[in-house]
CSV table of C-alpha atoms in Angstrom, one decimal:
chain,number,residue,atom,x,y,z
L,1,UNK,CA,-9.3,54.5,-272.8
L,2,UNK,CA,-8.8,58.1,-271.5
L,3,UNK,CA,-12.0,57.9,-269.4
L,4,UNK,CA,-10.8,54.6,-267.8
L,5,UNK,CA,-7.4,56.1,-267.1
L,6,UNK,CA,-9.0,59.2,-265.5
L,7,UNK,CA,-11.2,57.0,-263.3
L,8,UNK,CA,-8.1,54.9,-262.3
L,9,UNK,CA,-6.1,58.0,-261.4
L,10,UNK,CA,-9.0,59.4,-259.4
L,11,UNK,CA,-9.3,56.2,-257.4
L,12,UNK,CA,-5.6,56.3,-256.8
L,13,UNK,CA,-5.9,59.8,-255.4
L,14,UNK,CA,-8.6,58.7,-252.9
L,15,UNK,CA,-6.3,55.8,-251.8
L,16,UNK,CA,-3.3,58.3,-251.5
L,17,UNK,CA,-5.4,60.5,-249.2
L,18,UNK,CA,-5.8,57.6,-246.8
L,19,UNK,CA,-2.1,56.6,-247.0
L,20,UNK,CA,-0.4,59.9,-246.9
L,21,UNK,CA,-2.4,62.3,-244.8
L,22,UNK,CA,-1.5,60.9,-241.4
L,23,UNK,CA,-3.6,59.1,-238.8
L,24,UNK,CA,-5.2,62.1,-237.1
L,25,UNK,CA,-6.5,63.5,-240.4
L,26,UNK,CA,-7.6,60.1,-241.8
L,27,UNK,CA,-9.4,59.3,-238.5
L,28,UNK,CA,-11.3,62.6,-238.8
L,29,UNK,CA,-12.2,62.0,-242.5
L,30,UNK,CA,-15.6,60.7,-243.1
L,31,UNK,CA,-15.6,60.5,-246.9
L,32,UNK,CA,-13.3,61.3,-249.9
L,33,UNK,CA,-14.5,61.6,-253.4
L,34,UNK,CA,-13.1,63.2,-256.6
L,35,UNK,CA,-15.0,64.4,-259.6
L,36,UNK,CA,-13.6,66.5,-262.5
L,37,UNK,CA,-10.3,67.2,-260.7
L,38,UNK,CA,-12.0,68.4,-257.5
L,39,UNK,CA,-11.4,66.4,-254.4
L,40,UNK,CA,-14.3,66.5,-251.9
L,41,UNK,CA,-13.3,65.6,-248.4
L,42,UNK,CA,-15.7,65.4,-245.5
L,43,UNK,CA,-13.9,66.3,-242.3
L,44,UNK,CA,-15.6,65.6,-238.9
L,45,UNK,CA,-13.5,68.1,-236.8
L,46,UNK,CA,-14.2,71.8,-237.4
L,47,UNK,CA,-10.8,73.1,-236.3
L,48,UNK,CA,-9.1,70.5,-238.4
L,49,UNK,CA,-11.2,71.5,-241.4
L,50,UNK,CA,-10.2,75.1,-241.0
L,51,UNK,CA,-6.5,74.2,-240.8
L,52,UNK,CA,-6.7,72.0,-243.9
L,53,UNK,CA,-8.4,74.8,-245.8
L,54,UNK,CA,-5.4,76.9,-245.1
L,55,UNK,CA,-3.0,74.2,-246.3
L,56,UNK,CA,-5.1,73.3,-249.4
L,57,UNK,CA,-2.5,74.4,-252.0
L,58,UNK,CA,0.2,72.4,-250.3
L,59,UNK,CA,-2.0,69.3,-250.0
L,60,UNK,CA,-2.9,69.5,-253.7
L,61,UNK,CA,0.8,69.8,-254.6
L,62,UNK,CA,1.7,66.8,-252.3
L,63,UNK,CA,-1.0,64.5,-253.8
L,64,UNK,CA,-0.2,65.4,-257.4
L,65,UNK,CA,3.6,64.9,-256.8
L,66,UNK,CA,3.0,61.5,-255.2
L,67,UNK,CA,0.8,60.6,-258.3
L,68,UNK,CA,3.4,61.9,-260.7
L,69,UNK,CA,0.8,63.9,-262.6
L,70,UNK,CA,-1.8,66.6,-262.0
L,71,UNK,CA,-5.0,64.8,-261.0
L,72,UNK,CA,-6.3,67.2,-258.3
L,73,UNK,CA,-7.0,70.8,-259.3
L,74,UNK,CA,-8.9,71.8,-256.2
L,75,UNK,CA,-10.0,70.5,-252.8
L,76,UNK,CA,-13.3,71.3,-251.1
L,77,UNK,CA,-13.6,70.4,-247.4
L,78,UNK,CA,-17.1,70.0,-246.0
């Protein structure tokens, strides 16, 4: 049951990325995956990637608050 719940929460985080990050960020996102609490986000725009790296802590906090529990522990932009 715990594994299914984890997979469900991880899928919800991927959906939340697309719903809550804004049109510009979403349109420059190529892929979003999560594994073991690490969100992997492929960003197409280099300057946007740099900006998001600087806001990583805030983004983690925002996503986890919207989920109501701590799913994302770190984000790696590539």
